[in-house]
Short mmCIF file of C-alpha atoms in Angstrom, two decimals:
data_model
loop_
_atom_site.label_atom_id
_atom_site.label_comp_id
_atom_site.label_asym_id
_atom_site.label_seq_id
_atom_site.Cartn_x
_atom_site.Cartn_y
_atom_site.Cartn_z
CA MET A 64 -0.82 -21.72 8.19
CA ASP A 65 -3.86 -23.51 9.56
CA GLN A 66 -6.86 -22.55 7.42
CA GLU A 67 -9.02 -21.57 10.38
CA LYS A 68 -6.34 -19.19 11.63
CA LEU A 69 -5.78 -17.83 8.12
CA LEU A 70 -9.46 -17.05 7.62
CA LYS A 71 -9.65 -15.39 11.02
CA ARG A 72 -6.66 -13.18 10.18
CA LEU A 73 -8.34 -12.11 6.94
CA GLN A 74 -11.28 -10.60 8.82
CA LYS A 75 -11.22 -6.84 9.29
CA PRO A 76 -9.71 -5.87 12.65
CA THR A 77 -11.57 -4.05 15.39
CA GLY A 78 -10.16 -1.51 17.80
CA ILE A 79 -6.71 0.03 17.50
CA VAL A 80 -4.14 -2.02 15.57
CA ASP A 81 -0.38 -1.84 15.00
CA VAL A 82 0.55 -0.85 11.44
CA VAL A 83 3.66 -0.38 9.31
CA ILE A 84 3.61 1.08 5.81
CA ASP A 85 5.89 0.22 2.90
CA THR A 86 5.80 2.98 0.30
CA ASP A 87 7.51 4.18 -2.89
CA THR A 88 6.52 7.72 -1.92
CA TYR A 89 8.31 9.62 -4.69
CA ASN A 90 6.96 7.49 -7.53
CA GLU A 91 3.57 9.17 -7.94
CA ILE A 92 1.26 11.50 -6.04
CA ASP A 93 -0.92 8.94 -4.24
CA ASP A 94 1.54 7.57 -1.66
CA GLN A 95 1.66 11.00 -0.03
CA PHE A 96 -2.11 10.90 0.43
CA ALA A 97 -1.96 7.36 1.83
CA LEU A 98 0.79 8.07 4.36
CA SER A 99 -0.96 11.24 5.52
CA TYR A 100 -4.30 9.42 5.78
CA LEU A 101 -2.73 6.72 7.93
CA ILE A 102 -1.18 9.28 10.28
CA ARG A 103 -4.47 11.18 10.53
CA SER A 104 -6.30 7.95 11.41
CA LYS A 105 -4.54 7.54 14.76
CA ASP A 106 -7.81 6.71 16.50
CA ARG A 107 -7.67 3.32 14.75
CA LEU A 108 -4.13 2.89 13.44
CA ARG A 109 -0.99 2.90 15.59
CA LEU A 110 1.88 3.63 13.20
CA LYS A 111 5.00 1.67 14.16
CA ALA A 112 7.33 2.10 11.19
CA ILE A 113 7.62 3.54 7.69
CA TYR A 114 9.66 1.75 4.99
CA ALA A 115 10.92 3.31 1.77
CA ALA A 116 10.30 0.96 -1.17
CA PRO A 117 12.31 0.79 -4.40
CA PHE A 118 10.97 1.81 -7.80
CA SER A 119 12.39 2.71 -11.19
CA ASN A 120 10.87 4.77 -14.00
CA ASP A 121 11.37 8.22 -15.53
CA LYS A 122 11.70 9.66 -12.00
CA ALA A 123 14.43 7.24 -10.89
CA ALA A 124 16.89 5.43 -13.14
CA THR A 125 17.47 2.59 -10.65
CA PRO A 126 15.55 0.96 -7.78
CA LYS A 127 18.15 2.37 -5.38
CA GLU A 128 17.56 5.92 -6.60
CA GLY A 129 13.82 5.43 -6.34
CA MET A 130 14.10 4.13 -2.78
CA GLU A 131 16.38 7.02 -1.75
CA LYS A 132 14.05 9.61 -3.25
CA SER A 133 11.10 7.94 -1.55
CA TYR A 134 12.92 8.07 1.79
CA GLU A 135 13.41 11.82 1.40
CA GLU A 136 9.80 12.34 0.30
CA ILE A 137 8.60 10.50 3.41
CA ARG A 138 10.58 12.93 5.53
CA HIS A 139 9.11 15.83 3.58
CA ILE A 140 5.56 14.65 4.24
CA LEU A 141 6.32 14.15 7.94
CA THR A 142 7.54 17.74 8.11
CA LEU A 143 4.45 19.11 6.35
CA ILE A 144 2.07 17.14 8.56
CA GLY A 145 3.95 18.20 11.71
CA LYS A 146 5.08 14.73 12.79
CA PRO A 147 8.91 14.88 12.82
CA GLU A 148 8.97 12.25 15.59
CA TYR A 149 8.09 9.62 12.98
CA MET A 150 11.41 10.21 11.22
CA GLU A 151 13.08 8.03 13.85
CA MET A 152 10.91 5.11 12.74
CA THR A 153 11.52 5.60 9.01
CA TYR A 154 13.83 3.06 7.36
CA LYS A 155 15.52 2.73 3.99
CA GLY A 156 14.47 -0.28 1.97
CA SER A 157 15.92 -2.46 -0.75
CA GLU A 158 18.36 -1.04 -3.29
CA SER A 159 17.40 -3.67 -5.87
CA TYR A 160 14.62 -6.08 -6.70
CA LEU A 161 14.77 -9.78 -5.88
CA SER A 162 17.07 -11.72 -8.20
CA ASP A 163 14.98 -14.86 -7.66
CA GLU A 164 12.36 -16.29 -5.30
CA THR A 165 14.76 -17.60 -2.67
CA HIS A 166 17.32 -14.86 -1.97
CA PRO A 167 16.20 -11.80 0.01
CA VAL A 168 17.51 -8.29 -0.50
CA ILE A 169 18.87 -7.26 2.89
CA SER A 170 17.87 -3.77 4.00
CA GLU A 171 17.06 -1.77 7.12
CA ALA A 172 13.37 -2.04 6.26
CA ALA A 173 13.31 -5.82 5.78
CA GLU A 174 15.30 -6.46 8.94
CA ASN A 175 13.16 -4.07 10.98
CA LEU A 176 9.99 -5.75 9.72
CA VAL A 177 11.34 -9.14 10.81
CA ARG A 178 12.23 -7.90 14.30
CA ARG A 179 8.99 -6.00 14.74
CA ALA A 180 6.80 -8.85 13.50
CA MET A 181 8.49 -11.50 15.64
CA ALA A 182 8.01 -9.30 18.72
CA GLN A 183 4.27 -9.01 18.06
CA PRO A 184 1.93 -10.93 20.42
CA ASP A 185 0.46 -14.05 18.83
CA ASP A 186 -3.09 -12.75 19.20
CA SER A 187 -2.34 -9.28 17.82
CA PRO A 188 -0.92 -9.32 14.28
CA LEU A 189 1.10 -6.52 12.75
CA TYR A 190 -0.70 -5.06 9.74
CA VAL A 191 1.64 -4.35 6.83
CA VAL A 192 0.24 -1.81 4.38
CA ALA A 193 2.28 -2.16 1.18
CA ILE A 194 1.74 0.31 -1.67
CA GLY A 195 4.79 -0.21 -3.86
CA ALA A 196 6.89 -3.03 -5.25
CA ILE A 197 6.62 -5.79 -2.64
CA THR A 198 10.40 -6.34 -2.45
CA ASN A 199 10.91 -5.29 1.17
CA VAL A 200 8.09 -7.47 2.48
CA ALA A 201 9.03 -10.49 0.37
CA SER A 202 12.62 -10.15 1.57
CA ALA A 203 11.47 -10.14 5.19
CA LEU A 204 9.43 -13.30 4.56
CA LEU A 205 12.47 -14.96 3.00
CA ILE A 206 14.73 -13.88 5.89
CA GLU A 207 12.29 -15.26 8.48
CA PRO A 208 9.35 -17.27 7.10
CA GLU A 209 7.78 -17.46 10.58
CA ILE A 210 6.64 -13.84 10.34
CA ARG A 211 3.72 -15.01 8.20
CA GLU A 212 2.21 -16.18 11.52
CA LYS A 213 2.60 -12.66 12.91
CA ILE A 214 1.48 -10.30 10.14
CA VAL A 215 -1.40 -9.49 7.81
CA LEU A 216 -0.29 -8.09 4.46
CA ILE A 217 -2.48 -5.55 2.66
CA TRP A 218 -1.06 -4.96 -0.82
CA LEU A 219 -2.14 -2.68 -3.60
CA GLY A 220 -0.71 -4.73 -6.45
CA GLY A 221 -1.66 -6.49 -9.64
CA HIS A 222 -4.81 -5.97 -11.66
CA ALA A 223 -8.26 -7.52 -11.27
CA HIS A 224 -8.23 -11.29 -11.72
CA SER A 225 -10.41 -10.84 -14.80
CA TRP A 226 -8.12 -8.22 -16.35
CA LYS A 227 -6.31 -9.01 -19.59
CA ASP A 228 -2.82 -9.02 -18.00
CA THR A 229 -0.85 -8.31 -14.80
CA LYS A 230 1.20 -5.40 -16.18
CA GLU A 231 0.62 -3.30 -13.10
CA PHE A 232 3.50 -1.12 -11.89
CA ASN A 233 3.92 -2.55 -8.39
CA MET A 234 3.68 -6.17 -9.47
CA ALA A 235 5.57 -5.86 -12.75
CA GLN A 236 8.61 -4.26 -11.10
CA ASP A 237 9.39 -7.38 -9.08
CA ILE A 238 7.38 -10.40 -10.14
CA ALA A 239 9.65 -12.70 -8.11
CA ALA A 240 8.67 -10.85 -4.93
CA ALA A 241 4.99 -10.96 -5.92
CA ARG A 242 5.22 -14.73 -6.35
CA VAL A 243 6.82 -15.04 -2.90
CA VAL A 244 3.96 -13.27 -1.13
CA PHE A 245 1.19 -15.01 -3.11
CA ASN A 246 2.76 -18.44 -2.63
CA CYS A 247 3.87 -18.40 1.02
CA GLN A 248 0.38 -18.42 2.61
CA VAL A 249 0.84 -15.18 4.51
CA PRO A 250 -2.61 -13.69 5.27
CA LEU A 251 -2.97 -11.42 2.25
CA VAL A 252 -5.50 -8.76 1.25
CA GLN A 253 -5.18 -7.82 -2.41
CA LEU A 254 -6.42 -4.49 -3.77
CA PRO A 255 -6.14 -4.83 -7.56
CA CYS A 256 -5.50 -1.71 -9.63
CA MET A 257 -7.19 -1.79 -13.06
CA GLY A 258 -10.74 -3.02 -12.77
CA VAL A 259 -11.11 -2.23 -9.06
CA VAL A 260 -9.12 0.61 -7.46
CA SER A 261 -9.07 2.46 -10.80
CA GLU A 262 -12.53 3.66 -9.71
CA PHE A 263 -10.99 5.80 -6.96
CA SER A 264 -10.23 8.96 -8.93
CA THR A 265 -10.53 12.68 -8.25
CA THR A 266 -10.33 15.94 -10.21
CA GLU A 267 -8.77 19.39 -9.84
CA PRO A 268 -12.02 21.18 -8.86
CA GLU A 269 -12.71 18.57 -6.19
CA LEU A 270 -9.19 18.82 -4.75
CA VAL A 271 -9.32 22.61 -4.70
CA TYR A 272 -12.75 22.64 -3.04
CA TRP A 273 -11.87 20.18 -0.26
CA LEU A 274 -8.18 20.82 0.40
CA LYS A 275 -6.73 24.05 -1.00
CA GLY A 276 -5.86 26.54 1.73
CA LYS A 277 -6.61 24.16 4.60
CA ASN A 278 -2.98 23.64 5.71
CA LYS A 279 0.56 23.24 4.31
CA LEU A 280 0.11 19.53 3.73
CA CYS A 281 -3.10 20.00 1.78
CA ASP A 282 -1.63 22.76 -0.37
CA TYR A 283 1.29 20.51 -1.25
CA LEU A 284 -0.96 17.58 -2.10
CA VAL A 285 -3.13 19.73 -4.36
CA GLU A 286 -0.20 21.36 -6.15
CA ASN A 287 1.68 18.08 -6.56
CA THR A 288 -1.35 16.24 -7.91
CA VAL A 289 -2.50 18.96 -10.28
CA THR A 290 1.01 19.56 -11.64
CA GLU A 291 1.61 15.89 -12.40
CA ALA A 292 -1.88 15.27 -13.73
CA ARG A 293 -1.58 18.14 -16.20
CA ILE A 294 1.72 16.74 -17.46
CA TYR A 295 0.31 13.29 -18.14
CA ALA A 296 -3.28 14.18 -19.03
CA GLN A 297 -4.42 13.33 -22.53
CA ALA A 298 -7.07 16.05 -22.43
CA SER A 299 -7.82 19.33 -20.64
CA CYS A 300 -10.56 17.55 -18.69
CA TRP A 301 -8.77 14.99 -16.52
CA SER A 302 -9.17 12.80 -13.45
CA ARG A 303 -6.46 11.19 -11.34
CA VAL A 304 -6.60 7.88 -9.47
CA ILE A 305 -5.39 8.13 -5.85
CA TRP A 306 -4.67 4.41 -5.74
CA ASP A 307 -2.77 3.87 -2.50
CA VAL A 308 -5.29 5.40 -0.11
CA THR A 309 -7.46 2.29 -0.51
CA ALA A 310 -4.88 0.02 1.15
CA VAL A 311 -5.00 2.14 4.31
CA ALA A 312 -8.79 2.39 4.09
CA TRP A 313 -9.21 -1.39 4.24
CA LEU A 314 -8.28 -1.21 7.92
CA LEU A 315 -10.73 1.53 8.77
CA ASP A 316 -14.33 0.84 7.74
CA GLU A 317 -16.28 -1.90 5.98
CA LYS A 318 -18.37 0.66 4.08
CA PHE A 319 -15.38 1.80 2.02
CA MET A 320 -15.16 -1.33 -0.15
CA GLU A 321 -16.60 -4.73 -1.03
CA GLU A 322 -14.53 -7.90 -0.73
CA ARG A 323 -14.67 -11.67 -0.88
CA LEU A 324 -12.48 -14.71 -0.35
CA GLU A 325 -10.61 -15.99 -3.40
CA ARG A 326 -8.07 -18.73 -3.96
CA SER A 327 -4.64 -17.13 -4.20
CA PRO A 328 -3.70 -16.50 -7.83
CA ILE A 329 -0.24 -17.36 -9.15
CA PRO A 330 1.48 -14.39 -10.82
CA GLN A 331 3.44 -15.63 -13.83
CA TYR A 332 6.53 -14.15 -15.42
CA ASP A 333 4.72 -13.66 -18.73
CA ALA A 334 2.30 -11.11 -17.20
CA HIS A 335 -0.74 -13.21 -16.44
CA TYR A 336 -2.30 -15.05 -13.49
CA SER A 337 -2.67 -18.79 -13.21
CA PHE A 338 -5.36 -20.25 -10.97
CA ASP A 339 -5.55 -23.44 -8.90
CA PRO A 340 -8.79 -24.30 -7.01
CA ASP A 341 -6.77 -26.04 -4.29
CA ARG A 342 -4.72 -22.98 -3.34
CA HIS A 343 -5.04 -21.18 -0.01
CA PHE A 344 -7.42 -18.24 0.41
CA ILE A 345 -6.71 -14.53 0.20
CA LYS A 346 -9.08 -11.61 0.73
CA TYR A 347 -9.88 -9.98 -2.61
CA VAL A 348 -11.30 -6.46 -2.85
CA TYR A 349 -13.59 -6.17 -5.88
CA HIS A 350 -15.28 -2.77 -5.48
CA ILE A 351 -14.44 0.64 -3.98
CA ASN A 352 -17.21 2.83 -2.58
CA ARG A 353 -15.59 5.93 -3.94
CA ASP A 354 -17.65 8.79 -2.50
CA CYS A 355 -17.70 7.86 1.19
CA LEU A 356 -13.98 7.06 1.17
CA PHE A 357 -13.05 10.39 -0.42
CA GLU A 358 -15.21 12.23 2.12
CA ASP A 359 -13.34 10.57 5.00
CA LEU A 360 -9.96 11.18 3.35
CA PHE A 361 -10.56 14.86 2.62
CA THR A 362 -12.06 15.53 6.06
CA LYS A 363 -9.06 14.04 7.85
CA LEU A 364 -6.45 15.71 5.67
CA ALA A 365 -8.03 19.14 6.12
CA LYS A 366 -7.77 18.94 9.92
CA ASN A 367 -5.06 20.80 11.79
CA ASP A 368 -3.92 18.59 14.68
#
């Protein structure tokens, strides 16, 4: 992509924009917040599609199982938030990770992203909010490389460039896919986890104060977060990072985070970044303004509309 066009695409959008979200919704408790936040930000974000992303851990033995469970959790959230009409625009994603950097995993999600992106006007990019393994998006870019001219990718993935390694869940699951998106010159906004988004944490008293009893969605989010946090907490006093909300927030307001241009890093298979000063630019978020973002999130979730 021409550098002038790339830099223009990396500027924050104004007005209402078209958005799709790629999410491993069943993996943790934060995707549910992010999807709900996007839907409740309809004054700025026009949701066009929801894609279920693969994952594998103690909740899902295989990427396919993780994707299927995420698909069902998306539908559950849409029911709680009172938006069943979005179920028709929800698509199943990849059943496996990329086997290499040249062969896509064909799925409903990847194919829909290709069709939707190619239909987008040249002067109005499709914003792709990705908050899981980047398999679906990388597959779409491999199926049709021209979509990089039509989209802006906002990915919560990897750690801070100064962090000791890149052993972050989303990136580590499919490093081949991560290399595809960092190498192909798609306009990319990176929200790193440890060292940046790790600042965006909340606690049980805060969740109860802002959300409990407000509506069915809020009660579910509180119960789900508190239950999981207590299981994994190392102490009775705990906090929980709501990572994925920040990827949606990038589209909404400049006050929520600080960012700068960086040369695109090169994710390596041995869990570190390499750097080349001649690489293309990405937008790199380096700080989250935690309090004002949580206020906006909680206020929107507590609404009944």
